[in-house]
XYZ file of N, CA, C and O in Angstrom:
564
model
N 12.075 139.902 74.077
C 11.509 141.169 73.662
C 11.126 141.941 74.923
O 10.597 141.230 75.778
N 11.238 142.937 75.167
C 10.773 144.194 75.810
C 10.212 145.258 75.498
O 10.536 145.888 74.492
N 9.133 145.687 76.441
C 9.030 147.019 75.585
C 9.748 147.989 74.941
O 9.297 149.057 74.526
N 10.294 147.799 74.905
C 11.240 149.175 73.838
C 11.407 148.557 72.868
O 12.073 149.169 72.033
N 11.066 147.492 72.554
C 11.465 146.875 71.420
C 10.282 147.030 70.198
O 10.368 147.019 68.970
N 9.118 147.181 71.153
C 7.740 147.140 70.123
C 7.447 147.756 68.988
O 6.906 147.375 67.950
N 7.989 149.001 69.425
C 7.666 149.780 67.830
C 8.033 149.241 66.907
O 7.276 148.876 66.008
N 10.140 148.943 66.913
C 10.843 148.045 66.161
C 9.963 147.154 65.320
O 9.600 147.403 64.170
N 9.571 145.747 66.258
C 8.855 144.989 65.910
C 7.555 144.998 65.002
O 7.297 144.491 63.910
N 6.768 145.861 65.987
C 5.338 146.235 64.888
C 6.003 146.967 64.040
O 5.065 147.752 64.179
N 6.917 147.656 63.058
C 7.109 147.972 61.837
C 7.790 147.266 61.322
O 7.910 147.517 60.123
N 8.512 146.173 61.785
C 9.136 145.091 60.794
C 7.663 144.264 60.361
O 7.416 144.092 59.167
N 6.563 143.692 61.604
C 5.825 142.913 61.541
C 4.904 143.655 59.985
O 4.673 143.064 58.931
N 4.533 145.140 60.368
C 3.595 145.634 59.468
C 4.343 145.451 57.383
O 3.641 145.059 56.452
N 5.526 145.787 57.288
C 6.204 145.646 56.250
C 5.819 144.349 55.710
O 5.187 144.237 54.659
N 6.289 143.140 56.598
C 6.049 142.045 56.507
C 4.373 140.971 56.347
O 4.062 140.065 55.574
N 3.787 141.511 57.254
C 2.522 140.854 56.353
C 1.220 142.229 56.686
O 0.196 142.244 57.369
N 1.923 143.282 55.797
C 0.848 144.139 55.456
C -0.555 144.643 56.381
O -0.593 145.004 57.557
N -1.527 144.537 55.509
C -2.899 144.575 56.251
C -3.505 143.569 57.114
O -4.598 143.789 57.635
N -2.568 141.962 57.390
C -2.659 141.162 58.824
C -2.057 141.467 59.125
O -1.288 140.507 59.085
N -1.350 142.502 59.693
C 0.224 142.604 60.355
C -0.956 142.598 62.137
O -2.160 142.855 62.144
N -0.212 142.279 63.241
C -0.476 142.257 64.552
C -0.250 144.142 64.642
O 0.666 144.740 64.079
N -1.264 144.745 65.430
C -1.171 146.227 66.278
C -0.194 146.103 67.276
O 0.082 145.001 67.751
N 0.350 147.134 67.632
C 0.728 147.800 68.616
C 0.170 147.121 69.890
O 0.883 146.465 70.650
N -0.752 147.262 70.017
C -1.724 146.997 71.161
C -2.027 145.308 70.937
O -2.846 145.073 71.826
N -1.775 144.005 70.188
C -1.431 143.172 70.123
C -0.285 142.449 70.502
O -0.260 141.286 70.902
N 0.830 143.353 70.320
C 2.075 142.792 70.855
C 2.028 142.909 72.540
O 2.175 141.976 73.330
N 1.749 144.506 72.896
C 1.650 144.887 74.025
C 0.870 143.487 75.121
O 1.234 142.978 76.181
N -0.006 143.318 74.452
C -0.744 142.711 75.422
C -0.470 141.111 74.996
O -1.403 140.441 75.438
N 0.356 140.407 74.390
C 1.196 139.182 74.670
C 2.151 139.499 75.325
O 2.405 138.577 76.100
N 3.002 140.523 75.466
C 3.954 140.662 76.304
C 3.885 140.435 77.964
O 4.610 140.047 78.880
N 2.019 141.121 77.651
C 1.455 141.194 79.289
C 1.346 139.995 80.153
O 1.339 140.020 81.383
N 1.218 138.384 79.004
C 0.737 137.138 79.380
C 1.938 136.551 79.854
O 2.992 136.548 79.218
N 1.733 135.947 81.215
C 2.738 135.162 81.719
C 3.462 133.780 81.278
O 4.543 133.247 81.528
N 1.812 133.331 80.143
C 2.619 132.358 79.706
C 3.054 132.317 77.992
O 2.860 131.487 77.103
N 3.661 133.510 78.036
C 4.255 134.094 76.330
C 5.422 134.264 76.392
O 5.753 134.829 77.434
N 6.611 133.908 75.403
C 7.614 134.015 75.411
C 7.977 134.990 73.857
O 7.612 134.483 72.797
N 8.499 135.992 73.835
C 9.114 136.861 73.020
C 10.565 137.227 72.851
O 11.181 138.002 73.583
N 11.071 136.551 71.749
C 12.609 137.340 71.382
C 12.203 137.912 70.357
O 11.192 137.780 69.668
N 13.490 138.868 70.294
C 14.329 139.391 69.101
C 15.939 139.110 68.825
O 16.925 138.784 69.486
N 15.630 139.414 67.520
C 16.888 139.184 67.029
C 17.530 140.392 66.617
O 16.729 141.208 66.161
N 19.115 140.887 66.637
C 19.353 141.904 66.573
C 20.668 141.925 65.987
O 21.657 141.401 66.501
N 20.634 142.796 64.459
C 22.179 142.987 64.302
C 22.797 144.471 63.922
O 22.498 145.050 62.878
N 23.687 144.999 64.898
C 24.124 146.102 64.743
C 23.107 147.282 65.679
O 23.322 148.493 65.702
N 22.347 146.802 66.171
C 21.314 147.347 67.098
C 20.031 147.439 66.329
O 19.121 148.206 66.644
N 20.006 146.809 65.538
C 18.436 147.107 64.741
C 17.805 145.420 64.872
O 18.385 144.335 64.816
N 16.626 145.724 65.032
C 16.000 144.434 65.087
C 15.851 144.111 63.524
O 15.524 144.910 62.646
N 16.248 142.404 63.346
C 15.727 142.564 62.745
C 15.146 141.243 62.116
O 15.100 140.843 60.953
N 14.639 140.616 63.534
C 13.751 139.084 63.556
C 12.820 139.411 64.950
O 13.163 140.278 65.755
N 11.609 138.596 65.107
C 11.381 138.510 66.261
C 10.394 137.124 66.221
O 9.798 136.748 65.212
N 10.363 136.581 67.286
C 8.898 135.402 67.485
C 8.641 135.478 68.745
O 9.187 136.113 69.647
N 7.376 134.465 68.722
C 7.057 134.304 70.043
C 5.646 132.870 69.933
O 4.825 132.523 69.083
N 6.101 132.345 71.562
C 5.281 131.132 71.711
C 4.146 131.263 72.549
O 4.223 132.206 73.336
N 3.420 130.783 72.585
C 2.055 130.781 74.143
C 2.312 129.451 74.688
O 1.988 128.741 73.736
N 2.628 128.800 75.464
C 2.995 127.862 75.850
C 1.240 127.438 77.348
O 0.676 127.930 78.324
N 1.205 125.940 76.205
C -0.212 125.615 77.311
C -0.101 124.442 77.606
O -0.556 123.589 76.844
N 0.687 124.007 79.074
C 0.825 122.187 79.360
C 1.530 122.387 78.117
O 1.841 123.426 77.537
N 1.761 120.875 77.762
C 2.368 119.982 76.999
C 2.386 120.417 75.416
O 3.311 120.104 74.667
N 1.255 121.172 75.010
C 1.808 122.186 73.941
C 2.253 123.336 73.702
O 2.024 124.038 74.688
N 2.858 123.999 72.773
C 3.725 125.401 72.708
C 3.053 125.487 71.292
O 2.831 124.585 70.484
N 2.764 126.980 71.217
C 2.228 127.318 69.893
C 2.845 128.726 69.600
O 2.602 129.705 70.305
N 4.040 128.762 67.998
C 4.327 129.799 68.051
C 3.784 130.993 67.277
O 3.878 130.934 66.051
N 3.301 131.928 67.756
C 2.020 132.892 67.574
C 2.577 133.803 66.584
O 1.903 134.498 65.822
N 3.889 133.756 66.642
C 4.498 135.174 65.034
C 5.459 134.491 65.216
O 5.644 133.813 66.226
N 6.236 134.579 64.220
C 7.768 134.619 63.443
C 8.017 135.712 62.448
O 7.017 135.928 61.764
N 8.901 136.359 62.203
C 9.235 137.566 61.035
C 10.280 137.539 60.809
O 10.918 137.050 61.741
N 11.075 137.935 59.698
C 12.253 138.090 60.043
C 12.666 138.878 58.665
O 12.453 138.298 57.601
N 13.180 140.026 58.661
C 13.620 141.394 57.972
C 13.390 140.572 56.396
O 13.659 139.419 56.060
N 12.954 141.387 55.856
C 13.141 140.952 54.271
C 14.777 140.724 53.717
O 15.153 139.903 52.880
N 15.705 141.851 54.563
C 16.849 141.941 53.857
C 17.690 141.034 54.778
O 18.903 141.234 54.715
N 17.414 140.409 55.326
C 17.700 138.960 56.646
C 17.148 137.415 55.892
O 17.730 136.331 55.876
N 16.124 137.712 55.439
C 15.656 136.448 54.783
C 16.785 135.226 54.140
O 17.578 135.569 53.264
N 16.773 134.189 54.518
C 17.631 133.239 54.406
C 19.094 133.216 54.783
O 19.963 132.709 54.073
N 19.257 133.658 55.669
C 20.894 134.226 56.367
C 20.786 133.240 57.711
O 21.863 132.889 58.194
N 19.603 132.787 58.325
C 19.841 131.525 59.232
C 18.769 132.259 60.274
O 18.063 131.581 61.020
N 18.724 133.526 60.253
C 17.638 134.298 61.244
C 16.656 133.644 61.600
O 16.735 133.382 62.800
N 15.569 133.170 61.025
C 14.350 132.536 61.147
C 14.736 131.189 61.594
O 13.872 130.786 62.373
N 15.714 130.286 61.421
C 16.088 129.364 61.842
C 16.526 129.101 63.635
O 16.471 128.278 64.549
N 16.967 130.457 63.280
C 17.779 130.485 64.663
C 17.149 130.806 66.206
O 17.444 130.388 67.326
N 15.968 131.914 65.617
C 14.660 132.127 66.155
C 13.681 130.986 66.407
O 13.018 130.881 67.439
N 13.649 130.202 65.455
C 12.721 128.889 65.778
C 13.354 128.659 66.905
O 13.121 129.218 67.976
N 14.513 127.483 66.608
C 15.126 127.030 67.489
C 15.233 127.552 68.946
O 15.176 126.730 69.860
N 15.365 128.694 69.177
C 15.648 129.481 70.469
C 14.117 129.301 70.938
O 13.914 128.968 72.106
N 13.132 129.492 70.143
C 11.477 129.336 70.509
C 10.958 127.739 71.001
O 10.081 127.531 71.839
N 11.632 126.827 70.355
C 11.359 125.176 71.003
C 12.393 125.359 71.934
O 12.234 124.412 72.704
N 13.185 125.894 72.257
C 14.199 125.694 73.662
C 13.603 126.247 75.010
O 13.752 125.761 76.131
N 13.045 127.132 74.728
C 12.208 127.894 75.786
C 11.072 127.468 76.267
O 10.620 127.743 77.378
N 10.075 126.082 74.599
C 8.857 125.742 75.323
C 9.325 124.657 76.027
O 9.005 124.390 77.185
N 10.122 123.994 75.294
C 10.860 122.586 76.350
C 11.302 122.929 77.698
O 10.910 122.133 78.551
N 12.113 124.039 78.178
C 12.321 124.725 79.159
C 11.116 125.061 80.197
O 11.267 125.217 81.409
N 9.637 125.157 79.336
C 8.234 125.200 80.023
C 7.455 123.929 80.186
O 6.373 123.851 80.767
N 8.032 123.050 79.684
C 7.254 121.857 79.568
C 6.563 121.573 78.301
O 5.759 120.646 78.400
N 6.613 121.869 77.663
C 6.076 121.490 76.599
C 6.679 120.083 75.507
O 7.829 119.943 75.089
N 5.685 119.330 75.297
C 6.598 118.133 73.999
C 6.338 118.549 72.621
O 7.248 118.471 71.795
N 5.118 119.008 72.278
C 5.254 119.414 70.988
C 4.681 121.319 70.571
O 4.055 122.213 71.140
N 5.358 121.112 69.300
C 5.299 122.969 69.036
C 4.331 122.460 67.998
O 4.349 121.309 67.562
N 3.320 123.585 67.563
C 2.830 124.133 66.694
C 2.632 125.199 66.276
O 2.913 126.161 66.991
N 2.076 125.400 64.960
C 2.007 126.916 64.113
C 1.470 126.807 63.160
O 1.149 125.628 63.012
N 1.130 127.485 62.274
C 0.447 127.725 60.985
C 1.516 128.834 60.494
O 2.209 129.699 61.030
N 1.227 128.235 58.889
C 1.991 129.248 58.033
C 1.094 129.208 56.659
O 0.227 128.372 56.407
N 1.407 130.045 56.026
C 0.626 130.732 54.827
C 0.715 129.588 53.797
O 1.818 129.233 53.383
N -0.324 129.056 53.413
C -0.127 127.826 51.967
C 0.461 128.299 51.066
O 0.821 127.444 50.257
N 0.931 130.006 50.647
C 1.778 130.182 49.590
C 3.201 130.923 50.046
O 3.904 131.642 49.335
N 3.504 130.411 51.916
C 4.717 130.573 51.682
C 5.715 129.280 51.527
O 5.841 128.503 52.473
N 6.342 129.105 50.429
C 6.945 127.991 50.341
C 8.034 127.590 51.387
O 8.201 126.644 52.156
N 8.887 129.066 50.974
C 10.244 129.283 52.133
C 9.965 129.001 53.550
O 10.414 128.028 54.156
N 9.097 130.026 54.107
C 8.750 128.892 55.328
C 8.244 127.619 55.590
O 8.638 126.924 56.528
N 7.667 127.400 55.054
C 7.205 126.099 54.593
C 8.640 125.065 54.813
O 8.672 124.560 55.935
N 9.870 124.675 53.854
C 10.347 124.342 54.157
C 11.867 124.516 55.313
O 12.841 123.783 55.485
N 11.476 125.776 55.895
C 12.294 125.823 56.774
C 11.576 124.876 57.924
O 12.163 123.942 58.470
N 10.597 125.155 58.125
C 9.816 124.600 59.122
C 9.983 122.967 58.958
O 10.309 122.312 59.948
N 9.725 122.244 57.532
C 9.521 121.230 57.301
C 11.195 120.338 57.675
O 11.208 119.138 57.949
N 12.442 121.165 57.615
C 13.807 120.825 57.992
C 13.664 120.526 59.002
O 13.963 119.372 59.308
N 12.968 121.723 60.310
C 13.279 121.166 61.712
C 12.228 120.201 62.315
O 11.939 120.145 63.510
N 11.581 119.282 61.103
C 11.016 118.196 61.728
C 9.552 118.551 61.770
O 8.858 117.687 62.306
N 8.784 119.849 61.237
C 7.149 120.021 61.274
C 6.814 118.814 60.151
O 7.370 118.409 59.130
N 5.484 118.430 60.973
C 4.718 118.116 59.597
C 3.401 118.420 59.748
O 2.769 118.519 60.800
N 2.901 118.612 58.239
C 1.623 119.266 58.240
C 0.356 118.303 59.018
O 0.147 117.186 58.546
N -0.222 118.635 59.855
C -1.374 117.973 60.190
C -3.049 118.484 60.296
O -3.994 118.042 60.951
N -2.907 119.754 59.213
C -4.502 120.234 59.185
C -3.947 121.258 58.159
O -2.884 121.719 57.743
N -5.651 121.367 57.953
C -5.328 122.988 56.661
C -6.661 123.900 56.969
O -7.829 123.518 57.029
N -6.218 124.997 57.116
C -7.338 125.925 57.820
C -7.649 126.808 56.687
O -6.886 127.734 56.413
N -8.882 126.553 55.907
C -9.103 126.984 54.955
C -9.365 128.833 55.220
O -10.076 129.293 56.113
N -8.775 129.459 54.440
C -9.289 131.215 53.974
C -8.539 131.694 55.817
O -9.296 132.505 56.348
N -7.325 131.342 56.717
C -7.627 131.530 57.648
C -6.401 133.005 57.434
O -6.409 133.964 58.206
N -5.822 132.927 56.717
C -4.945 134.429 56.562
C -5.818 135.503 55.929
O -5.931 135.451 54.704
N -6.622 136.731 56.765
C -7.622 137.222 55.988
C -6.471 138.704 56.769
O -5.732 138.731 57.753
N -6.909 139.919 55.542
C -7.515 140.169 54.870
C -7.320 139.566 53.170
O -8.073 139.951 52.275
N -6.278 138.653 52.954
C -5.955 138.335 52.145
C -6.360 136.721 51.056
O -6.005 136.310 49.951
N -7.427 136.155 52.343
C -8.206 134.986 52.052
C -7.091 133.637 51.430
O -7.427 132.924 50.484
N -5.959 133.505 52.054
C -4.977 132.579 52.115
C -4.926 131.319 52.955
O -4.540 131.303 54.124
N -5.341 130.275 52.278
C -5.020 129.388 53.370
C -3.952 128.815 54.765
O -2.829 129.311 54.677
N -4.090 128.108 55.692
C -2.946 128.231 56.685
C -2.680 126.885 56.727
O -3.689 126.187 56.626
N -1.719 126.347 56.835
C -1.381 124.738 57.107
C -0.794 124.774 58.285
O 0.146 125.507 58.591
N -1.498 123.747 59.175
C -1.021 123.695 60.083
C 0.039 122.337 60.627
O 0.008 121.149 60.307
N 0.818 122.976 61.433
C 1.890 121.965 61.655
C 2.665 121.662 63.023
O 3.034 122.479 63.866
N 2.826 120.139 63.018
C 3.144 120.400 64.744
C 4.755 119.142 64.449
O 4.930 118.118 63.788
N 5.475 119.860 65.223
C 6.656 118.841 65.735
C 6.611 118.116 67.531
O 5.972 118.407 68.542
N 7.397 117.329 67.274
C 7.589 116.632 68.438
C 9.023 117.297 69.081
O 10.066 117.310 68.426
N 8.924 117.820 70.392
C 10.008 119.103 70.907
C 11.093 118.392 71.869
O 12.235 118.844 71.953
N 10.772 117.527 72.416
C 11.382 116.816 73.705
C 11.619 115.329 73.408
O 12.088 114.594 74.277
């Protein structure tokens, strides 16, 4: 990801989870951190996936995933993971973690394919919407 990409992003991100969606000025300033990694995904010149990791020592934590509503299950989010554990392994990292929404199933088991398993549950932690988060870590290396 680059800046020019942000707007892109923050209006796929905002579509996508509404009133938690990350600001403008959120993306901006992970972009700023040296130890953050940001893609996008792009077809036909429109974005229309993006993630990103914070990578600390030996863990990688990936901080967003999105990926276009009209992209959803086409391999996007898959493909994005994957490219996101290649980059923390590339930093050193052995295991990834993340949280995802207790009522998204779909991610849920995409995540659960490439080997997550749940190891905590962060009660009410998706707010403004008071959704629980499960958290989950794989082994990367």
């Amino acid at each position: 990801m680059r800046w020019w990409d942000v707007a892109d992003v923050h209006a796929l991100e905002s579509d996508l989870f509404g009133r938690g969606a990350w600001s403008v000025e959120a993306f901006w300033g992970e972009l700023a951190q040296p130890n953050r990694r940001f893609l996008v995904a792009e077809e036909d010149g429109r974005v229309v996936g993006y993630g990103g990791i914070v990578v600390a020592g030996a863990d990688a934590d990936v901080q967003t995933i999105g990926v276009a509503r009209d992209q959803q299950g086409r391999g996007t989010g898959r493909a994005l993971l994957r490219e996101l554990r290649a980059r923390a392994v590339d930093a050193g990292a052995t295991h990834l973690l993340l949280e995802v929404r207790a009522d998204n199933e779909p991610a849920q088991n995409l995540y659960r394919s490439e080997g997550f398993e749940q190891i905590a549950r962060r009660a009410r932690y998706y707010q403004p919407d008071d959704v629980d988060a499960l958290v989950l870590r794989a082994r990367i290396s």
